């Protein structure tokens, strides 16, 4: 009886190879046998797939990611969208550099549920952008998809090119709609969601997150531009307040506060701020108190929250505490040590999260702040309260670890 291999090689000359037998010191001729093909699994984590290495598919973290202490993420089972129905012809014809548009559309069905923690329907968001002709929103979505692919890939150039191009198109359309179009319910939702996606892009765009010299504290104020961009979301939300009651973004607004309304409701109490924080920040006697008290109150509340997928929006609340008149940002630009500590402490809190788009910048800026603050501490004169500054430094260094005793 002939095997499939014998049948495929019938009539062809047999191949032989020579193998050396070290025990006998002789050459032996044997017939070449093709290796049996093994079926490959395509269910490995995204990081192992990008590196083309075997993944044991353990969840929530595979053995390889656990060993290297890296973020482990699996592609959720999603329904593949219909290209003909979900992508307008103009987008298919206008190819972005690096990646085909339909690939980015499919990737968005993976990344958007991660951003919203499954509280929003991806297909509904895409349908909303297409039906109401909000092309800038769709461009922002494609840019986030490219950013997610870049994060998980070893060869990042083509993904970065596509991400930058889509983001540029999104920002151009966003600015045009913001300044010329008449505001209504649909446009308000599209502008706010686009702003959220652009914030994700600017926050995740870190070229060298292992080098603290690339932080804004050492590289210059231009590296703090992401902060100004993220601050724009608060101003936009304030401008569109009248449209929030009937918004399709209800999932976003309801997840921005806890049940006790600690952040934006009736339970806003400054006594949650530790006394030594107040002393360090000068909240009781400094003219800066109005600028620093809200960020301090938010951080004092955030540090007590257990870092779970459901609490991610609460950890991101810090930007909502920053004034839109750029007074806090101006303190940062002048390297005010109190404002720098508050921002660095928030970055340390973000290091607790297992989140692909925050971990790079959060780790970079937190570590850079620790180094910068230590340099400032060594240069303090005798009139400064060194024990207090040392205590604040200790809390900054420990910010990335959740203390169950605070919860």
PDB file of C-alpha atoms in Angstrom, residues 117 255-258 263 302 304-317 350 352-353 402:
ATOM      1  CA  UNK A 117     -13.506  47.517  28.753  1.00  0.00           C
ATOM      2  CA  UNK A 255     -17.479  55.308  34.210  1.00  0.00           C
ATOM      3  CA  UNK A 256     -15.698  58.553  35.104  1.00  0.00           C
ATOM      4  CA  UNK A 257     -16.822  58.537  38.745  1.00  0.00           C
ATOM      5  CA  UNK A 258     -17.423  56.026  41.508  1.00  0.00           C
ATOM      6  CA  UNK A 263     -14.432  62.963  41.774  1.00  0.00           C
ATOM      7  CA  UNK A 302      -7.063  57.352  43.085  1.00  0.00           C
ATOM      8  CA  UNK A 304      -6.791  53.978  47.333  1.00  0.00           C
ATOM      9  CA  UNK A 305      -8.525  52.300  44.359  1.00  0.00           C
ATOM     10  CA  UNK A 306      -7.607  48.727  43.505  1.00  0.00           C
ATOM     11  CA  UNK A 307      -6.151  48.590  39.954  1.00  0.00           C
ATOM     12  CA  UNK A 308      -8.640  46.418  38.072  1.00  0.00           C
ATOM     13  CA  UNK A 309      -9.880  46.629  34.465  1.00  0.00           C
ATOM     14  CA  UNK A 310     -13.075  48.242  35.747  1.00  0.00           C
ATOM     15  CA  UNK A 311     -11.164  50.959  37.627  1.00  0.00           C
ATOM     16  CA  UNK A 312      -9.012  52.072  34.665  1.00  0.00           C
ATOM     17  CA  UNK A 313     -11.248  55.100  33.897  1.00  0.00           C
ATOM     18  CA  UNK A 314     -10.937  56.272  37.499  1.00  0.00           C
ATOM     19  CA  UNK A 315      -7.136  56.124  37.294  1.00  0.00           C
ATOM     20  CA  UNK A 316      -7.289  58.309  34.180  1.00  0.00           C
ATOM     21  CA  UNK A 317      -9.387  60.913  36.003  1.00  0.00           C
ATOM     22  CA  UNK A 350      -0.677  54.446  36.124  1.00  0.00           C
ATOM     23  CA  UNK A 352      -0.147  49.742  38.352  1.00  0.00           C
ATOM     24  CA  UNK A 353      -2.363  49.215  35.304  1.00  0.00           C
ATOM     25  CA  UNK A 402      -1.082  49.361  45.291  1.00  0.00           C
TER      26      UNK A 402
END
